[in-house]
PDB file of C-alpha atoms in Angstrom:
ATOM      1  CA  MET A 200     101.198  -0.613 163.029  1.00 31.00           C
ATOM      2  CA  THR A 201      99.441  -3.840 162.224  1.00 26.00           C
ATOM      3  CA  THR A 202     102.139  -5.835 163.974  1.00 27.00           C
ATOM      4  CA  HIS A 203     101.826  -3.685 167.045  1.00 29.00           C
ATOM      5  CA  HIS A 204      98.063  -4.163 167.011  1.00 34.00           C
ATOM      6  CA  ARG A 205      98.388  -7.950 166.840  1.00 31.00           C
ATOM      7  CA  HIS A 206     100.848  -7.963 169.705  1.00 38.00           C
ATOM      8  CA  PHE A 207      98.459  -5.878 171.741  1.00 36.00           C
ATOM      9  CA  GLY A 208      95.659  -8.309 170.823  1.00 44.00           C
ATOM     10  CA  ARG A 209      97.687 -11.253 172.091  1.00 49.00           C
ATOM     11  CA  ALA A 210      98.498  -9.398 175.291  1.00 47.00           C
ATOM     12  CA  GLY A 211      94.837  -8.499 175.671  1.00 50.00           C
ATOM     13  CA  PHE A 212      93.853 -12.141 175.144  1.00 48.00           C
ATOM     14  CA  GLY A 213      96.402 -13.227 177.753  1.00 50.00           C
ATOM     15  CA  LEU A 214      95.048 -10.729 180.268  1.00 46.00           C
ATOM     16  CA  THR A 215      91.478 -11.785 179.488  1.00 51.00           C
ATOM     17  CA  ALA A 216      92.350 -15.458 179.969  1.00 48.00           C
ATOM     18  CA  PHE A 217      94.124 -14.661 183.240  1.00 44.00           C
ATOM     19  CA  GLY A 218      91.100 -12.679 184.408  1.00 48.00           C
ATOM     20  CA  ALA A 219      88.759 -15.546 183.528  1.00 47.00           C
ATOM     21  CA  VAL A 220      90.902 -18.032 185.442  1.00 42.00           C
ATOM     22  CA  ALA A 221      91.113 -15.690 188.450  1.00 46.00           C
ATOM     23  CA  ALA A 222      87.338 -15.175 188.419  1.00 47.00           C
ATOM     24  CA  THR A 223      86.789 -18.934 188.277  1.00 45.00           C
ATOM     25  CA  VAL A 224      89.051 -19.462 191.280  1.00 43.00           C
ATOM     26  CA  VAL A 225      87.273 -16.719 193.243  1.00 45.00           C
ATOM     27  CA  LEU A 226      83.790 -17.982 192.378  1.00 47.00           C
ATOM     28  CA  ALA A 227      84.751 -21.541 193.264  1.00 45.00           C
ATOM     29  CA  ALA A 228      85.979 -20.464 196.695  1.00 43.00           C
ATOM     30  CA  PRO A 229      82.796 -19.727 198.677  1.00 41.00           C
ATOM     31  CA  GLN A 230      83.275 -22.895 200.713  1.00 42.00           C
ATOM     32  CA  ALA A 231      86.560 -21.434 201.916  1.00 41.00           C
ATOM     33  CA  SER A 232      84.748 -18.386 203.357  1.00 40.00           C
ATOM     34  CA  ALA A 233      86.393 -16.046 200.880  1.00 53.00           C
ATOM     35  CA  TRP A 234      83.774 -13.369 201.485  1.00 77.00           C
ATOM     36  CA  VAL A 235      80.621 -14.069 203.415  1.00 87.00           C
ATOM     37  CA  GLY A 236      80.212 -17.458 205.092  1.00 91.00           C
ATOM     38  CA  ASN A 237      79.596 -19.410 208.283  1.00 94.00           C
ATOM     39  CA  LEU A 238      76.021 -18.145 208.602  1.00 96.00           C
ATOM     40  CA  GLY A 239      74.538 -19.043 211.968  1.00 96.00           C
ATOM     41  CA  VAL A 240      71.378 -18.321 213.932  1.00 97.00           C
ATOM     42  CA  ALA A 241      71.185 -17.917 217.696  1.00 96.00           C
ATOM     43  CA  GLY A 242      68.888 -19.963 219.867  1.00 93.00           C
ATOM     44  CA  THR A 243      67.095 -23.256 219.465  1.00 90.00           C
ATOM     45  CA  ASP A 244      63.444 -24.230 219.137  1.00 92.00           C
ATOM     46  CA  HIS A 245      62.742 -21.172 216.965  1.00 96.00           C
ATOM     47  CA  LYS A 246      59.198 -19.744 217.217  1.00 96.00           C
ATOM     48  CA  VAL A 247      57.089 -17.296 215.201  1.00 96.00           C
ATOM     49  CA  GLY A 248      57.286 -13.783 216.659  1.00 95.00           C
ATOM     50  CA  CYS A 249      60.529 -14.325 218.566  1.00 95.00           C
ATOM     51  CA  SER A 250      63.752 -12.482 217.669  1.00 96.00           C
ATOM     52  CA  TYR A 251      67.037 -14.223 216.859  1.00 97.00           C
ATOM     53  CA  LYS A 252      70.464 -12.955 215.911  1.00 97.00           C
ATOM     54  CA  LEU A 253      71.843 -14.040 212.516  1.00 97.00           C
ATOM     55  CA  THR A 254      75.618 -13.775 212.206  1.00 96.00           C
ATOM     56  CA  ALA A 255      77.891 -14.346 209.210  1.00 95.00           C
ATOM     57  CA  SER A 256      81.639 -14.026 208.852  1.00 93.00           C
ATOM     58  CA  VAL A 257      83.192 -11.610 206.366  1.00 90.00           C
ATOM     59  CA  GLU A 258      86.850 -12.494 206.118  1.00 81.00           C
ATOM     60  CA  VAL A 259      88.002 -10.734 202.947  1.00 77.00           C
ATOM     61  CA  ASP A 260      85.626  -8.005 201.757  1.00 73.00           C
ATOM     62  CA  ARG A 261      84.710  -5.740 204.640  1.00 79.00           C
ATOM     63  CA  LEU A 262      83.621  -2.889 202.368  1.00 81.00           C
ATOM     64  CA  THR A 263      80.672  -4.503 200.555  1.00 89.00           C
ATOM     65  CA  SER A 264      77.367  -4.762 202.407  1.00 92.00           C
ATOM     66  CA  VAL A 265      75.788  -8.126 203.223  1.00 94.00           C
ATOM     67  CA  LYS A 266      72.171  -8.794 202.243  1.00 96.00           C
ATOM     68  CA  PHE A 267      70.192 -11.103 204.539  1.00 97.00           C
ATOM     69  CA  THR A 268      67.057 -12.841 203.262  1.00 97.00           C
ATOM     70  CA  ASP A 269      64.411 -15.199 204.647  1.00 98.00           C
ATOM     71  CA  ASN A 270      62.942 -17.447 201.933  1.00 97.00           C
ATOM     72  CA  GLY A 271      64.137 -14.936 199.331  1.00 97.00           C
ATOM     73  CA  ARG A 272      62.656 -11.857 201.025  1.00 97.00           C
ATOM     74  CA  ASP A 273      64.820  -9.145 202.537  1.00 97.00           C
ATOM     75  CA  ILE A 274      65.023  -9.223 206.319  1.00 97.00           C
ATOM     76  CA  PRO A 275      64.170  -5.755 207.732  1.00 95.00           C
ATOM     77  CA  GLY A 276      67.389  -3.825 208.311  1.00 95.00           C
ATOM     78  CA  SER A 277      69.179  -5.556 205.433  1.00 94.00           C
ATOM     79  CA  PRO A 278      71.635  -4.957 203.835  1.00 95.00           C
ATOM     80  CA  VAL A 279      74.164  -4.558 206.625  1.00 94.00           C
ATOM     81  CA  SER A 280      77.564  -2.911 206.217  1.00 91.00           C
ATOM     82  CA  PRO A 281      80.424  -4.817 207.859  1.00 89.00           C
ATOM     83  CA  SER A 282      82.770  -3.113 210.279  1.00 86.00           C
ATOM     84  CA  LEU A 283      86.361  -2.778 209.135  1.00 83.00           C
ATOM     85  CA  LEU A 284      87.448  -3.999 212.573  1.00 86.00           C
ATOM     86  CA  SER A 285      85.202  -7.057 212.867  1.00 86.00           C
ATOM     87  CA  GLY A 286      85.190 -10.304 210.938  1.00 89.00           C
ATOM     88  CA  THR A 287      81.422 -10.736 211.404  1.00 92.00           C
ATOM     89  CA  VAL A 288      78.176  -9.006 210.481  1.00 94.00           C
ATOM     90  CA  SER A 289      74.838  -9.515 212.279  1.00 96.00           C
ATOM     91  CA  ILE A 290      71.143  -8.730 211.959  1.00 97.00           C
ATOM     92  CA  THR A 291      68.039  -9.466 214.032  1.00 97.00           C
ATOM     93  CA  TRP A 292      65.599 -11.937 212.439  1.00 97.00           C
ATOM     94  CA  LYS A 293      61.990 -12.289 213.611  1.00 97.00           C
ATOM     95  CA  PRO A 294      60.147 -15.059 211.735  1.00 97.00           C
ATOM     96  CA  THR A 295      56.494 -14.324 210.932  1.00 96.00           C
ATOM     97  CA  THR A 296      55.444 -17.775 209.693  1.00 96.00           C
ATOM     98  CA  ALA A 297      55.911 -21.349 210.882  1.00 97.00           C
ATOM     99  CA  GLY A 298      57.692 -23.926 208.727  1.00 97.00           C
ATOM    100  CA  GLN A 299      61.001 -24.150 206.879  1.00 98.00           C
ATOM    101  CA  HIS A 300      62.959 -20.917 206.449  1.00 98.00           C
ATOM    102  CA  LYS A 301      65.958 -20.688 204.133  1.00 98.00           C
ATOM    103  CA  LEU A 302      68.107 -17.926 205.606  1.00 98.00           C
ATOM    104  CA  GLU A 303      70.780 -16.494 203.331  1.00 98.00           C
ATOM    105  CA  ALA A 304      73.606 -13.994 203.662  1.00 96.00           C
ATOM    106  CA  ARG A 305      74.851 -12.679 200.286  1.00 95.00           C
ATOM    107  CA  GLN A 306      77.807 -10.465 199.460  1.00 91.00           C
ATOM    108  CA  LEU A 307      78.202  -9.750 195.745  1.00 89.00           C
ATOM    109  CA  LEU A 308      78.097 -13.194 194.061  1.00 89.00           C
ATOM    110  CA  ILE A 309      79.013 -15.186 197.171  1.00 91.00           C
ATOM    111  CA  SER A 310      76.379 -16.464 199.594  1.00 93.00           C
ATOM    112  CA  ASP A 311      75.900 -18.854 202.474  1.00 96.00           C
ATOM    113  CA  SER A 312      72.584 -20.255 203.646  1.00 97.00           C
ATOM    114  CA  ILE A 313      71.040 -22.407 206.339  1.00 97.00           C
ATOM    115  CA  THR A 314      67.571 -23.870 206.775  1.00 97.00           C
ATOM    116  CA  VAL A 315      65.763 -23.422 210.074  1.00 97.00           C
ATOM    117  CA  THR A 316      62.452 -24.923 211.157  1.00 97.00           C
ATOM    118  CA  VAL A 317      60.216 -22.400 212.908  1.00 97.00           C
ATOM    119  CA  GLY A 318      57.369 -23.525 215.189  1.00 96.00           C
ATOM    120  CA  GLU A 319      54.062 -21.815 215.900  1.00 94.00           C
ATOM    121  CA  ALA A 320      54.087 -18.874 218.296  1.00 89.00           C
ATOM    122  CA  ALA A 321      54.025 -19.757 221.971  1.00 74.00           C
ATOM    123  CA  ALA A 322      50.625 -19.339 223.656  1.00 69.00           C
ATOM    124  CA  THR A 323      52.282 -17.109 226.252  1.00 64.00           C
ATOM    125  CA  GLY A 324      53.402 -14.526 223.657  1.00 57.00           C
ATOM    126  CA  SER A 325      56.910 -13.109 223.913  1.00 58.00           C
ATOM    127  CA  ALA A 326      57.374 -14.829 227.276  1.00 63.00           C
ATOM    128  CA  GLY A 327      57.471 -18.101 225.305  1.00 70.00           C
ATOM    129  CA  CYS A 328      60.502 -16.884 223.361  1.00 83.00           C
ATOM    130  CA  GLY A 329      62.876 -17.875 226.122  1.00 66.00           C
ATOM    131  CA  GLY A 330      64.196 -14.403 226.746  1.00 55.00           C
ATOM    132  CA  GLY A 331      67.547 -15.785 227.898  1.00 46.00           C
ATOM    133  CA  LEU A 332      70.955 -14.711 226.719  1.00 44.00           C
ATOM    134  CA  GLY A 333      71.095 -17.758 224.469  1.00 43.00           C
ATOM    135  CA  ASP A 334      68.662 -16.099 222.059  1.00 42.00           C
ATOM    136  CA  LEU A 335      70.877 -13.037 221.753  1.00 45.00           C
ATOM    137  CA  LEU A 336      74.256 -14.717 221.505  1.00 45.00           C
ATOM    138  CA  GLY A 337      75.350 -16.649 218.433  1.00 44.00           C
ATOM    139  CA  SER A 338      75.268 -20.417 218.776  1.00 41.00           C
ATOM    140  CA  GLY A 339      76.446 -21.527 215.348  1.00 46.00           C
ATOM    141  CA  SER A 340      74.519 -23.020 212.469  1.00 40.00           C
ATOM    142  CA  ALA A 341      71.101 -24.590 212.742  1.00 42.00           C
ATOM    143  CA  GLY A 342      69.201 -26.811 210.382  1.00 41.00           C
TER     144      GLY A 342
END
């Protein structure tokens, strides 16, 4: 029985080593958009109080929800569950403060982030937000 136990130990070590190598490859792959990636924000000249669409791609794992944050704080409506039929996930972001905002989309241990500069609210209120289709449609990364 001892021999059998040692053999099992070697097999277990081999499986553990393989698992460690596989995990390293997976964790090193976020730049390849393995899970969540390509985070983008719609619009330009972002202002406090205006709404913008954040969109991220989810190319592999369409079962795990995506958490969106703004400077480390959850964006209302987050996390978002991806659709099995779509390669993207979106949420509406409405900045409440001016300055630099680090926007992040995270799925398990993989994340993508962008930095956006937000200006003071327009004196004309929501009319100063642009209101055009460009604010609702994705335009790629900013920052």
